[in-house]
Short mmCIF file of C-alpha atoms and ligand atoms in Angstrom, two decimals:
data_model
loop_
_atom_site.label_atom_id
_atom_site.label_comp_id
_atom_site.label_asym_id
_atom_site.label_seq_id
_atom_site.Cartn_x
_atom_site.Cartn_y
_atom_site.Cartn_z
CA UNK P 1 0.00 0.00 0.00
CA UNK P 2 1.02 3.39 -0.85
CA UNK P 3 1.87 5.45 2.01
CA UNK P 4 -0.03 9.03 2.54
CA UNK P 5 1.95 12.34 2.21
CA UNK P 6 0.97 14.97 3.41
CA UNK P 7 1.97 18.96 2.53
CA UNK P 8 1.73 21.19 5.01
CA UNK P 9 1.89 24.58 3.57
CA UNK P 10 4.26 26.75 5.86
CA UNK P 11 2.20 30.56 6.25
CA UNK P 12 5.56 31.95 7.09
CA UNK P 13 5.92 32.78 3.31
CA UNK P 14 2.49 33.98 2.68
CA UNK P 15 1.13 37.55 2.58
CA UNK P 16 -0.12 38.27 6.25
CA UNK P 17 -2.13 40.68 5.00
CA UNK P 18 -4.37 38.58 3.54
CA UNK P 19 -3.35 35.66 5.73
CA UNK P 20 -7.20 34.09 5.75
CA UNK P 21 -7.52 34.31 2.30
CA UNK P 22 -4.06 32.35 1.52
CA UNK P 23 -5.15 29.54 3.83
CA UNK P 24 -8.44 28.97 2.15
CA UNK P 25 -6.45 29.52 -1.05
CA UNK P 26 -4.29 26.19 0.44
CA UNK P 27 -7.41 24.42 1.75
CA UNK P 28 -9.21 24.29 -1.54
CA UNK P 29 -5.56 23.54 -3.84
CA UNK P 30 -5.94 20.36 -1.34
CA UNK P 31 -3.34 21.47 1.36
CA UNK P 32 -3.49 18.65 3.95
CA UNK P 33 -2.07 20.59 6.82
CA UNK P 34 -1.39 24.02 7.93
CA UNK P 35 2.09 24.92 9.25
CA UNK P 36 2.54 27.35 11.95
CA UNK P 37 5.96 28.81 12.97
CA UNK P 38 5.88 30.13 16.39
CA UNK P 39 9.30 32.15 17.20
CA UNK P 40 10.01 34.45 20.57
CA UNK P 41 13.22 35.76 19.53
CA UNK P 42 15.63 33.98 21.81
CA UNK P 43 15.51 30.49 20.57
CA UNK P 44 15.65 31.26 17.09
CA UNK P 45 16.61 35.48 15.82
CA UNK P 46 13.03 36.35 14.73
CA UNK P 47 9.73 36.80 16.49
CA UNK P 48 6.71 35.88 14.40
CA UNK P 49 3.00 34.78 15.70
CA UNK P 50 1.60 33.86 18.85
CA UNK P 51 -1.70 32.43 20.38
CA UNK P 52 -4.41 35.18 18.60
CA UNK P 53 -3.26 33.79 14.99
CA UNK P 54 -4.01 30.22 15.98
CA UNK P 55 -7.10 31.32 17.26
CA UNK P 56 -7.69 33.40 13.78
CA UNK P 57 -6.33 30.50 11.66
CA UNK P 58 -8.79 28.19 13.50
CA UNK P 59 -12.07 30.13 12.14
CA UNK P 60 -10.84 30.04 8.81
CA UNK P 61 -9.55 26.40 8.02
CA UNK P 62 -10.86 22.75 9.10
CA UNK P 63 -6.96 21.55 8.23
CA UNK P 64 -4.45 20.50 10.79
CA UNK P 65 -3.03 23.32 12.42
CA UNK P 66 0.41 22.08 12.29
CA UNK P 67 2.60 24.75 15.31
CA UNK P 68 5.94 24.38 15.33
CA UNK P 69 6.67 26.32 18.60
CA UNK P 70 10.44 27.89 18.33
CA UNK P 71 10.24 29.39 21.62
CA UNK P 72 12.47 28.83 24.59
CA UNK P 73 10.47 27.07 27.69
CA UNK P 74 7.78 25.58 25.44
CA UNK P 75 6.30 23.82 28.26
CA UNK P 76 5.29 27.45 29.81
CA UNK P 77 2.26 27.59 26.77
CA UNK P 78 1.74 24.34 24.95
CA UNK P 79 -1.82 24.10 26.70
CA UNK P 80 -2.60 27.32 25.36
CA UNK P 81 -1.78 27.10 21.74
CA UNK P 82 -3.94 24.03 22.07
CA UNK P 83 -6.60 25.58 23.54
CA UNK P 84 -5.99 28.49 21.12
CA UNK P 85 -6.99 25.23 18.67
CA UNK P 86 -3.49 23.49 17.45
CA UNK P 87 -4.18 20.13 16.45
CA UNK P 88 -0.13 19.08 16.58
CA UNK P 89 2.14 20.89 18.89
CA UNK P 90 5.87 20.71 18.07
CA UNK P 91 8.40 21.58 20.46
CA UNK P 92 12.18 21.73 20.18
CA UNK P 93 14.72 19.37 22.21
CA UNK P 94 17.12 22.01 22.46
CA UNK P 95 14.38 24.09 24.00
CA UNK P 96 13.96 22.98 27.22
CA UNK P 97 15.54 20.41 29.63
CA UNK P 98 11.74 19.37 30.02
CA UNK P 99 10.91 17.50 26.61
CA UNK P 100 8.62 14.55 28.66
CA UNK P 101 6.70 16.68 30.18
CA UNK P 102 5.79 19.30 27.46
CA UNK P 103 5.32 16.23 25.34
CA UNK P 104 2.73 15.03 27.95
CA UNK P 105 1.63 18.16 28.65
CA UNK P 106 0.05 18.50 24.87
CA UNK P 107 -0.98 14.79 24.52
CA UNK P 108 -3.75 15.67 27.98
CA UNK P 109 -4.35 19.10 26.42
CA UNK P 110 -5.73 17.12 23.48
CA UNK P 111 -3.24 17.42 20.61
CA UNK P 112 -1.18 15.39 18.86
CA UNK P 113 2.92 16.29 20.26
CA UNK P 114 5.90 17.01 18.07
CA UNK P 115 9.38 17.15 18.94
CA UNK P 116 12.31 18.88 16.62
CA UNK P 117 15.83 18.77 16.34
CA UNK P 118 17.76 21.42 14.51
CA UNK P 119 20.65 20.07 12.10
CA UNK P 120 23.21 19.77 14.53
CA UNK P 121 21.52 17.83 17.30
CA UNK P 122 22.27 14.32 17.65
CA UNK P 123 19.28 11.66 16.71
CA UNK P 124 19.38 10.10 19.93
CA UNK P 125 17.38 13.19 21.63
CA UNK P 126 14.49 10.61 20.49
CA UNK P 127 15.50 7.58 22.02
CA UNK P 128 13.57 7.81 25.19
CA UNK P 129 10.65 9.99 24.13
CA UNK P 130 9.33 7.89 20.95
CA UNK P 131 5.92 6.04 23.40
CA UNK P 132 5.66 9.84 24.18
CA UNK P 133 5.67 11.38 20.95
CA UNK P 134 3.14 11.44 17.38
CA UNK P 135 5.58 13.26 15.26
CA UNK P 136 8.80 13.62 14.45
CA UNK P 137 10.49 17.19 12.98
CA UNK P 138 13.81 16.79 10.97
CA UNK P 139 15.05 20.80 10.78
CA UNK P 140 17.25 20.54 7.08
CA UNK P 141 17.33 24.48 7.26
CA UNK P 142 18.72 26.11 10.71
CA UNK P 143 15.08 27.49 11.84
CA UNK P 144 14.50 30.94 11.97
CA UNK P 145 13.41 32.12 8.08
CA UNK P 146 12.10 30.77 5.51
CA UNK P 147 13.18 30.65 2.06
CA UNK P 148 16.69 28.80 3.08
CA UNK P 149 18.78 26.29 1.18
CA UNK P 150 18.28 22.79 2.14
CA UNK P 151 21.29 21.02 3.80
CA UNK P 152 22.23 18.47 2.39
CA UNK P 153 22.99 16.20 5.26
CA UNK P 154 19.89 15.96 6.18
CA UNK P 155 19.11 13.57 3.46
CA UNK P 156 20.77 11.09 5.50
CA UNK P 157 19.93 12.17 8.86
CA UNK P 158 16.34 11.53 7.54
CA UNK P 159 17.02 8.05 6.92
CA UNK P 160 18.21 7.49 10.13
CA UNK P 161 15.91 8.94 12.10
CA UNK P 162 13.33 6.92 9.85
CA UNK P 163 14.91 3.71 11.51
CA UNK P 164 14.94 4.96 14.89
CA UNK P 165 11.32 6.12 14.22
CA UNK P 166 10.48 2.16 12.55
CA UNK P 167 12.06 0.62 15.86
CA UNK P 168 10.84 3.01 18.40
CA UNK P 169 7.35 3.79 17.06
CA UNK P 170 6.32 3.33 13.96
CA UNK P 171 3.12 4.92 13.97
CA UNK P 172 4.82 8.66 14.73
CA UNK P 173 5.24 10.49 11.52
CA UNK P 174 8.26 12.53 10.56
CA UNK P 175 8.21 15.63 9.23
CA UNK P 176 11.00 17.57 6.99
CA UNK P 177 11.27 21.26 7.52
CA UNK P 178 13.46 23.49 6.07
CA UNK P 179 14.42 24.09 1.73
CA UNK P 180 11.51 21.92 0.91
CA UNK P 181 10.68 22.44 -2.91
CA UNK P 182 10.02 20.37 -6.46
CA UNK P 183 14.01 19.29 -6.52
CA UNK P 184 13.84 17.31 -3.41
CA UNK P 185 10.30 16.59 -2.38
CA UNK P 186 10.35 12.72 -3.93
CA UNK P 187 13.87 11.95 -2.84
CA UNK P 188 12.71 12.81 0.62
CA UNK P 189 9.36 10.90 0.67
CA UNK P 190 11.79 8.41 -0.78
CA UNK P 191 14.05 8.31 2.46
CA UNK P 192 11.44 8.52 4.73
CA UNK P 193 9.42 11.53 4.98
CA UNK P 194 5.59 11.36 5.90
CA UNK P 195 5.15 15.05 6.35
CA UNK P 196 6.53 17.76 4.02
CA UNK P 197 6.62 21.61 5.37
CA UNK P 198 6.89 23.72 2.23
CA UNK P 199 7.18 27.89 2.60
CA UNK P 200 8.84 29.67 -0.10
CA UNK P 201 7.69 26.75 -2.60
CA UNK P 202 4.12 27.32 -2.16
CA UNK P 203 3.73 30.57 -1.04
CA UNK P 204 5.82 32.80 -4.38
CA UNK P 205 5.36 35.04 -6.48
CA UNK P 206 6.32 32.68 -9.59
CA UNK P 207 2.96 30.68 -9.62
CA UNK P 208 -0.49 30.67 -7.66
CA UNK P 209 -0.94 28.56 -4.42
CA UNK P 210 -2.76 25.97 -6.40
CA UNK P 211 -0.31 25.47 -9.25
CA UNK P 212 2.48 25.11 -6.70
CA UNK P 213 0.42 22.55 -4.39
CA UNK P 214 -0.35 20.63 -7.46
CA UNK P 215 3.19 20.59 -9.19
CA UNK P 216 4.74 19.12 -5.48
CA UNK P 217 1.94 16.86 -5.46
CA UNK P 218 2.80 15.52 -8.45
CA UNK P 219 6.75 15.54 -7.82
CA UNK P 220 6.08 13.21 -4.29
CA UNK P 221 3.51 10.98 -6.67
CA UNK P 222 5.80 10.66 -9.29
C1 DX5 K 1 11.91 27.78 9.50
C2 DX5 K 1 10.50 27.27 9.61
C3 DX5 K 1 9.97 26.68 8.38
C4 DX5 K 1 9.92 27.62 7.20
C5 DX5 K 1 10.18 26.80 5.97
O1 DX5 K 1 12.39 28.07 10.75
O2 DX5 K 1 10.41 26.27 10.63
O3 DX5 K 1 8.70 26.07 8.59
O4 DX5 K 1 8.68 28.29 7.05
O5 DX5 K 1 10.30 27.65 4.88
P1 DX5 K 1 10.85 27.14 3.48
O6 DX5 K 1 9.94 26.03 3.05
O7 DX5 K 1 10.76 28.33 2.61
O8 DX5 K 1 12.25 26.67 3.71
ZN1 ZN K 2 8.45 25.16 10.74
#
């Protein structure tokens, strides 16, 4: 059986001026999540959105909100972006010493729980969280902005973490994040990815939202 990709358009790259409009654009281009990037300005050098977008983003789409919270401490407001109506809360390891309990801490809130590493953090930061955890975020761009180049090494960190993921829990999905586009969308569905963040290739001024959805779409499907 074919496994199920999903794209999970990243709203960093769209036009926040007409931020409702761009989701719905996703929703109905068949979008099967909606990425969120939550950044304070310490653990990553920008400062983006916070609980009131979710909350927005939540009247205007019936898609997975998708928060990837870049924020030092995340275990001081993971109940409240899921409140605020996340459906997946992703925190970073190199966040806080507390990764089991902001991981449990979103699991009783209701949501599904995330953890990321950036591209320099070793693989085994998922070792003893996998029972605890639904999804797993590879960073291949350092996080902060979008529009990035894709490291390359992350084409093989992917594949490892996909056999750490296999042996540790096979039913979390991972997620690639970071210099997503048409070049390497299939090789990294190909190595393991189940979830694929895309900014800058969806959200451009070179094509609509639909034409890009539907030209990655085709890429993963071959
Ligand atoms: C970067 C963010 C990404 C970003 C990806 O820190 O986590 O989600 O929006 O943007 P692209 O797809 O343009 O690399
Ligand atoms: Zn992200």
């Amino acid at each position: 059986m074919k496994k199920t990709i999903r794209i999970a358009p990243s709203i960093l790259s769209a036009d926040f001026a007409r931020l409702g409009e761009q989701v719905r654009e996703a929703e109905a281009a068949g979008a099967d999540w909606i990425h969120v990037d939550v950044m304070d300005g310490r653990f990553v050098p920008n400062i983006t959105m916070g609980f009131v977008v979710v909350e927005a983003l939540r009247r205007v789409t019936r898609l997975t909100l998708d928060v990837h919270l870049m924020i030092v401490e995340p275990e001081r407001y993971v109940e409240r972006f899921v409140a605020a109506g996340a459906d997946v809360v992703t925190i970073h390891a190199e966040a806080t010493p507390h990764v089991h309990r902001a991981l449990q801490l979103v699991r009783t809130a209701g949501a599904r729980a995330g953890l990321a590493v950036n591209p320099a953090t070793p693989l085994d930061r998922f070792d003893d969280v996998w029972g605890e955890l639904d999804l797993a975020l590879l960073m291949t761009v350092n996080p902060g902005f979008g529009g990035q180049r894709f490291i390359e090494r992350g084409l093989e960190r992917l594949e490892r973490l996909a056999a750490r993921r296999d042996a540790g829990n096979p039913e979390a999905l991972i997620e690639v994040d970071g210099g997503v586009g048409l070049a390497n969308a299939a090789e990294l569905v190909g190595r393991g990815a189940d979830v694929l963040v895309a900014g800058s290739a969806v959200f451009n001024d070179r094509a609509s939202v639909a034409e890009n959805l539907k030209a990655l779409r085709d890429a993963v499907q071959g």
